[in-house]
PDB file of N, CA and C in Angstrom:
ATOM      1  N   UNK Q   1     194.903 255.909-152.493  1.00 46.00           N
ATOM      2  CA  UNK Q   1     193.539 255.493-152.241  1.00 46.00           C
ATOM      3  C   UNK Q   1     193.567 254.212-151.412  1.00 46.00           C
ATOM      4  N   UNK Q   2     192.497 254.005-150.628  1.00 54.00           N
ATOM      5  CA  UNK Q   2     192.539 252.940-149.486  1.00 54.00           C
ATOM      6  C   UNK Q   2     191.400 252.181-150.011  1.00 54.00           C
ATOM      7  N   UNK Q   3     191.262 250.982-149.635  1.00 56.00           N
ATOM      8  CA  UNK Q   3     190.301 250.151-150.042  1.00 56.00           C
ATOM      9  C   UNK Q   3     189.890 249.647-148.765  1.00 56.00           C
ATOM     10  N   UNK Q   4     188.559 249.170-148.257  1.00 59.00           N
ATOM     11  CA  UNK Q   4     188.507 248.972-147.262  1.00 59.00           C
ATOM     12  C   UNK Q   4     186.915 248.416-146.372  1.00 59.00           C
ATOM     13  N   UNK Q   5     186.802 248.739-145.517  1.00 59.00           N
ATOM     14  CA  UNK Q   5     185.131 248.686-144.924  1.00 59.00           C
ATOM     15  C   UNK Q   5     184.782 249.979-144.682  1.00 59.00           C
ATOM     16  N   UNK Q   6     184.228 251.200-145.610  1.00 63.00           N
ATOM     17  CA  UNK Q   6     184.425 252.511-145.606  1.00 63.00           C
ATOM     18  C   UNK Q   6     182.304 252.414-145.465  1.00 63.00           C
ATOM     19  N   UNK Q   7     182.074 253.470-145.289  1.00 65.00           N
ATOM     20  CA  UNK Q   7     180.991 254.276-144.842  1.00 65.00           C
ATOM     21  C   UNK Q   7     179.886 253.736-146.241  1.00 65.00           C
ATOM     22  N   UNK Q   8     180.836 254.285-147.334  1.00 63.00           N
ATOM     23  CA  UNK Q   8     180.203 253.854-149.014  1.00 63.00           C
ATOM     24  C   UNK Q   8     179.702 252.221-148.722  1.00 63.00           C
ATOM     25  N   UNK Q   9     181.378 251.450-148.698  1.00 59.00           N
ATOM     26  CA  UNK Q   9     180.842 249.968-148.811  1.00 59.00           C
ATOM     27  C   UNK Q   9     179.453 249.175-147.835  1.00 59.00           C
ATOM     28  N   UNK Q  10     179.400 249.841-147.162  1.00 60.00           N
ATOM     29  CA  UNK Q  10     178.238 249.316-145.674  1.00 60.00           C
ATOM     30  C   UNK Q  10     176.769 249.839-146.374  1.00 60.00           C
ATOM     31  N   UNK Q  11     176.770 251.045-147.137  1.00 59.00           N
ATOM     32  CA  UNK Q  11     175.679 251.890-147.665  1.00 59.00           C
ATOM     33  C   UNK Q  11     175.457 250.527-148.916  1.00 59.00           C
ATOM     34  N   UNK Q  12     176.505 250.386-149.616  1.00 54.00           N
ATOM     35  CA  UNK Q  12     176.247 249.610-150.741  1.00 54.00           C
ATOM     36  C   UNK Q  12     175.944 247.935-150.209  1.00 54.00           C
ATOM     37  N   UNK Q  13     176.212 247.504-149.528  1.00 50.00           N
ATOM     38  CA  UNK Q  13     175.576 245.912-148.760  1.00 50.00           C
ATOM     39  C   UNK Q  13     174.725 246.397-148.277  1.00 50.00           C
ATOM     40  N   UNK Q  14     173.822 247.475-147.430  1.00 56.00           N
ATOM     41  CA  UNK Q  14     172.530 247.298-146.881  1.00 56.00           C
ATOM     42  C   UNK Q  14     171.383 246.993-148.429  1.00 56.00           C
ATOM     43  N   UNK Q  15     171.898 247.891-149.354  1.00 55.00           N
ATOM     44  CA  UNK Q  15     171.486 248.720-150.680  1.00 55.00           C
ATOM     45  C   UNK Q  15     171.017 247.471-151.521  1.00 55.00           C
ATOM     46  N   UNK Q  16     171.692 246.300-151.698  1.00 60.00           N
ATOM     47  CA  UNK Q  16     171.389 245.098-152.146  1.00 60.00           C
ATOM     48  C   UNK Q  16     171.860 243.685-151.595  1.00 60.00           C
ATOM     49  N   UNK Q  17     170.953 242.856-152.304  1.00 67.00           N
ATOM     50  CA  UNK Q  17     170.944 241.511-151.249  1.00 67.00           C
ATOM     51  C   UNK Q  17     172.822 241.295-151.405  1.00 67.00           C
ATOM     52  N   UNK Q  18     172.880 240.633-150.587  1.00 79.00           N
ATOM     53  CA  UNK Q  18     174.548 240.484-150.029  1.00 79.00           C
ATOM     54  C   UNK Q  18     174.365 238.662-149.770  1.00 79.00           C
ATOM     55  N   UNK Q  19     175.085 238.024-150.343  1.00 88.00           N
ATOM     56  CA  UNK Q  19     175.039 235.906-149.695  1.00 88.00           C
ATOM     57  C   UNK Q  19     176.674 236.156-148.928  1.00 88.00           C
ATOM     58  N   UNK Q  20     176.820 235.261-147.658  1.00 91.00           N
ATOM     59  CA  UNK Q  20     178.266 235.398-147.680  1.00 91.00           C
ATOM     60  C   UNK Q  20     178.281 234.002-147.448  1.00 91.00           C
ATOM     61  N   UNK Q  21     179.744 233.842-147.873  1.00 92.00           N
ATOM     62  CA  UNK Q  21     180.427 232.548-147.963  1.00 92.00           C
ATOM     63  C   UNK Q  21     179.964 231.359-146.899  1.00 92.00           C
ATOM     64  N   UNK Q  22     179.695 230.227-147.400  1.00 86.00           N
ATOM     65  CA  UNK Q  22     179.062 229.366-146.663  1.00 86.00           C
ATOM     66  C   UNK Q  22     180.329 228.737-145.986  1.00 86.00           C
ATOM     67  N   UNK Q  23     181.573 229.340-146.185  1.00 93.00           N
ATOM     68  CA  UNK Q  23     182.646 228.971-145.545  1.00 93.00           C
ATOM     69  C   UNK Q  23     183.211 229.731-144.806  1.00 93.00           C
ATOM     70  N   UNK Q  24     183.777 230.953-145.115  1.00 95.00           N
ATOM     71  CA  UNK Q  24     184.539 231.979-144.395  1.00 95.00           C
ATOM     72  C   UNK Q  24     183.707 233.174-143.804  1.00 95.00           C
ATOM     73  N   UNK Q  25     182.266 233.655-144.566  1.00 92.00           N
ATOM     74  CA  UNK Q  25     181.597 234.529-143.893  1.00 92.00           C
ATOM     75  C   UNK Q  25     182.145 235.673-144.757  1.00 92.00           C
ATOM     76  N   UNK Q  26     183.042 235.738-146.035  1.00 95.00           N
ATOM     77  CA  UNK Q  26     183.266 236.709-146.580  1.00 95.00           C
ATOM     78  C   UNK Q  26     182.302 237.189-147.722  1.00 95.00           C
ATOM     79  N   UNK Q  27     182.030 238.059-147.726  1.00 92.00           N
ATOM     80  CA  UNK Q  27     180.505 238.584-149.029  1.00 92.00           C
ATOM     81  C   UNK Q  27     180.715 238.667-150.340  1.00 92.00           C
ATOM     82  N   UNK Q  28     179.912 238.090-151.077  1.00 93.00           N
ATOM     83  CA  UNK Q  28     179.846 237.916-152.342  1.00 93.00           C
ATOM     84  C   UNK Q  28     178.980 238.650-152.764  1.00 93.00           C
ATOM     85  N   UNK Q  29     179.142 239.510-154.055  1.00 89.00           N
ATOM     86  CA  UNK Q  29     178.077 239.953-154.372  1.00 89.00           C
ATOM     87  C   UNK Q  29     176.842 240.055-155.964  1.00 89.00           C
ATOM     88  N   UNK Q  30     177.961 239.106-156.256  1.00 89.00           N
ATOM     89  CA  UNK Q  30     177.446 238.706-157.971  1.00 89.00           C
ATOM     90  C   UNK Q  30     177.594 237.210-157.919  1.00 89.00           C
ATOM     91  N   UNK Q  31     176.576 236.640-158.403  1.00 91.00           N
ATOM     92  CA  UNK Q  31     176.527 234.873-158.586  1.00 91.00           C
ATOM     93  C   UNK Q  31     177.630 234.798-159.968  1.00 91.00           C
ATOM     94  N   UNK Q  32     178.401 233.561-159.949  1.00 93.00           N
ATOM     95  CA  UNK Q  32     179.346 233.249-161.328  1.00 93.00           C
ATOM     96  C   UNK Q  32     178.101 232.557-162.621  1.00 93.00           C
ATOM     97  N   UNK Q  33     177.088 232.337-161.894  1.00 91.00           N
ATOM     98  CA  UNK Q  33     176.269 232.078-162.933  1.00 91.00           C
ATOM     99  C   UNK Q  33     174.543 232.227-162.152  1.00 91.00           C
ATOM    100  N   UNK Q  34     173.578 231.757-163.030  1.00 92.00           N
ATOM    101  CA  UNK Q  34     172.360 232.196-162.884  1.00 92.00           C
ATOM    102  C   UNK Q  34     171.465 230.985-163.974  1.00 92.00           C
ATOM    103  N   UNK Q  35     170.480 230.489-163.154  1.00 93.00           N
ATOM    104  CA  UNK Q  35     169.381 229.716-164.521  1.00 93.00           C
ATOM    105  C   UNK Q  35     168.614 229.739-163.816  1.00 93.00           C
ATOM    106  N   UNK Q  36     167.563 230.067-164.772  1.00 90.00           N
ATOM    107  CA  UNK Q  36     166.312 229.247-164.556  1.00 90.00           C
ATOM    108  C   UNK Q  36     165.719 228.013-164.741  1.00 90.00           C
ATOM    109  N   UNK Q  37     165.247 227.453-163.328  1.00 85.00           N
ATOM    110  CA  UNK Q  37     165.137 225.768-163.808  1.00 85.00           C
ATOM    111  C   UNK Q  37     163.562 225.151-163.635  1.00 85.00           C
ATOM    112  N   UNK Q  38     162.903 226.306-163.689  1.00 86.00           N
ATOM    113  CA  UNK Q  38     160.872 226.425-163.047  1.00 86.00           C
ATOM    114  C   UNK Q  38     160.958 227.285-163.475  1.00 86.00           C
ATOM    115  N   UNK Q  39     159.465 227.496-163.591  1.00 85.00           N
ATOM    116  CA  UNK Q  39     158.858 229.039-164.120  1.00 85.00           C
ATOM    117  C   UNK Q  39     158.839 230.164-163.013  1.00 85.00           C
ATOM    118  N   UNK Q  40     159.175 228.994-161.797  1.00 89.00           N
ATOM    119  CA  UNK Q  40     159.280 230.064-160.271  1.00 89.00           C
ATOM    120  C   UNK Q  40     160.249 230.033-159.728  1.00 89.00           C
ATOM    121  N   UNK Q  41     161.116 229.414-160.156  1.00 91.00           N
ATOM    122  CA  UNK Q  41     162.722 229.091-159.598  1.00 91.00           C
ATOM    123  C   UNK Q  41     163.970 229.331-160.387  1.00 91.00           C
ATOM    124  N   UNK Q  42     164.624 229.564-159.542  1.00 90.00           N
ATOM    125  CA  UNK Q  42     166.086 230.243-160.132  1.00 90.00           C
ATOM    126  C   UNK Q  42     167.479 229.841-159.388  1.00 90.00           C
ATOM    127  N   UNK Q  43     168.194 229.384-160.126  1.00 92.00           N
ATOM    128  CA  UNK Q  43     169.292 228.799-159.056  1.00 92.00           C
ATOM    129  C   UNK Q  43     170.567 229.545-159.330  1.00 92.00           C
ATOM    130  N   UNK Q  44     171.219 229.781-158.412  1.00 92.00           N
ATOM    131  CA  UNK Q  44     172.568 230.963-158.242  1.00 92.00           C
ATOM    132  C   UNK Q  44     173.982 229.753-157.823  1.00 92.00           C
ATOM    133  N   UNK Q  45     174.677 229.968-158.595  1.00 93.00           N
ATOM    134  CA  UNK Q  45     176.104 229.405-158.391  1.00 93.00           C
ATOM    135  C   UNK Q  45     177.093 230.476-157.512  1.00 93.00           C
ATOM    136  N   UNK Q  46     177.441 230.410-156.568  1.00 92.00           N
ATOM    137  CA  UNK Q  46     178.347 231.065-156.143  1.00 92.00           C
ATOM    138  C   UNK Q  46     179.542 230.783-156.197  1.00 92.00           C
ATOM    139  N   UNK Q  47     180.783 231.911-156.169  1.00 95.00           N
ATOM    140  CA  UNK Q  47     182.076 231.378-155.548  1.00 95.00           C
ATOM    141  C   UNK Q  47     182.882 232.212-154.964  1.00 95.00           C
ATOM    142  N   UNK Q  48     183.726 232.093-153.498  1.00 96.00           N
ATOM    143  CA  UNK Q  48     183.988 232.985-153.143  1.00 96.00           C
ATOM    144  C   UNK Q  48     185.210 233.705-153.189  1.00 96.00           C
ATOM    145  N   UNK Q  49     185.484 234.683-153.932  1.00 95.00           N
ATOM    146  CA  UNK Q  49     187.166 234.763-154.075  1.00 95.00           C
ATOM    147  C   UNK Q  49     188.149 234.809-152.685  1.00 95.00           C
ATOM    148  N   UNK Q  50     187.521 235.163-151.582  1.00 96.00           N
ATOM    149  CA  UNK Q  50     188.870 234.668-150.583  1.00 96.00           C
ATOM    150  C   UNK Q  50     189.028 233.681-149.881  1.00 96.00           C
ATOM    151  N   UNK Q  51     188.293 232.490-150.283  1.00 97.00           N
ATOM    152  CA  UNK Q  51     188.634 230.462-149.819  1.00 97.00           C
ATOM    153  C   UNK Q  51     188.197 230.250-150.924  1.00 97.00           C
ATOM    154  N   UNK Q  52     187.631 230.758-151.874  1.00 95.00           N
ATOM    155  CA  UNK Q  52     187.665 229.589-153.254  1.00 95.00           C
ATOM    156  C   UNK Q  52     186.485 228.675-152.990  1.00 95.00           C
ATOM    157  N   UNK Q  53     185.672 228.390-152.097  1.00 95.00           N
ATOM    158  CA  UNK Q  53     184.433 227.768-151.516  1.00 95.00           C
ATOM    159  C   UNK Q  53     183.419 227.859-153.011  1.00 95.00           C
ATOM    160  N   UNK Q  54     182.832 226.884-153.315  1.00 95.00           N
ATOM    161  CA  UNK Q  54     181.421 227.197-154.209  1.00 95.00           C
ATOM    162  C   UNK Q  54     180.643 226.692-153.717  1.00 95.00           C
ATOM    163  N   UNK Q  55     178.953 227.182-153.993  1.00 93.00           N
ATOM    164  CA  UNK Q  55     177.889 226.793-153.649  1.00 93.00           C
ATOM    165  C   UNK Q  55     176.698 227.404-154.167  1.00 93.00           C
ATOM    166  N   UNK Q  56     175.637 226.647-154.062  1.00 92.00           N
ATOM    167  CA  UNK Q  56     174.234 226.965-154.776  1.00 92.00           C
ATOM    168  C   UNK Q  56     173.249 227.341-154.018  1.00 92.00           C
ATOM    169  N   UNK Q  57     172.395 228.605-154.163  1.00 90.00           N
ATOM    170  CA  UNK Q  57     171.161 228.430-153.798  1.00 90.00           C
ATOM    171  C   UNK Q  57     170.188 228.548-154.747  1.00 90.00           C
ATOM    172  N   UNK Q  58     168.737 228.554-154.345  1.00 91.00           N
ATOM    173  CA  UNK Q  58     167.875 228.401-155.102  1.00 91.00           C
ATOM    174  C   UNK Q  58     166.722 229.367-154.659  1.00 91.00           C
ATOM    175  N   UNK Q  59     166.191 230.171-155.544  1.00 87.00           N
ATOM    176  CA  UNK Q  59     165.431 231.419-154.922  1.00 87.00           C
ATOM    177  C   UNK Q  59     164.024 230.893-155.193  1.00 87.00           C
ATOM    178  N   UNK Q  60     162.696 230.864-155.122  1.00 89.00           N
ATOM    179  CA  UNK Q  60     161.723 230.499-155.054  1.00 89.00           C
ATOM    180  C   UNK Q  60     160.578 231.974-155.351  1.00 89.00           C
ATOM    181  N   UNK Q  61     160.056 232.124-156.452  1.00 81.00           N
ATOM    182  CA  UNK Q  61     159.080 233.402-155.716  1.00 81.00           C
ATOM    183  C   UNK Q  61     157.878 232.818-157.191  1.00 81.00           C
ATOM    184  N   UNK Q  62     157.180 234.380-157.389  1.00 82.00           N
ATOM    185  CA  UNK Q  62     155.814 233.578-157.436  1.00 82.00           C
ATOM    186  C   UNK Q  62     155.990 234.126-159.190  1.00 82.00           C
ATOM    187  N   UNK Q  63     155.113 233.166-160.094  1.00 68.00           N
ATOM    188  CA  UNK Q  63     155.057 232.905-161.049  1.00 68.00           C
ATOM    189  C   UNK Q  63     154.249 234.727-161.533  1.00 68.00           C
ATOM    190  N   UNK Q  64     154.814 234.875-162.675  1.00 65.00           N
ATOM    191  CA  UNK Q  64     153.820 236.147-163.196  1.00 65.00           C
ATOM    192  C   UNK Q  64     152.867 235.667-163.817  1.00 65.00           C
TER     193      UNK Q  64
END
């Protein structure tokens, strides 16, 4: 079996949101952690397994 940039993997990054590395440009696709820090905000820890890079964003959307 080959592992790779196959037809599947491209279907599965259009399929859900994708962050890539604020260093290398390589894709991450699960945050190492997750909180909520507002009733409208949410902040994502990243890290990337091929440079080891971490970083945060912060998603913003609207209150229910």
């Amino acid at each position: 079996m080959q592992f790779g940039d196959t037809g599947a993997t491209r279907m599965f990054a259009r399929s859900r949101p994708v962050i890539e590395c604020a260093q290398c440009g390589a894709r991450i696709y699960v945050p190492e952690w997750s909180e909520y820090f507002e009733p409208d905000r949410i902040r994502h820890l990243w890290q990337c397994d091929a440079c080891g890079t971490s970083f945060e964003t912060v998603s913003t959307f609207e209150a229910a």
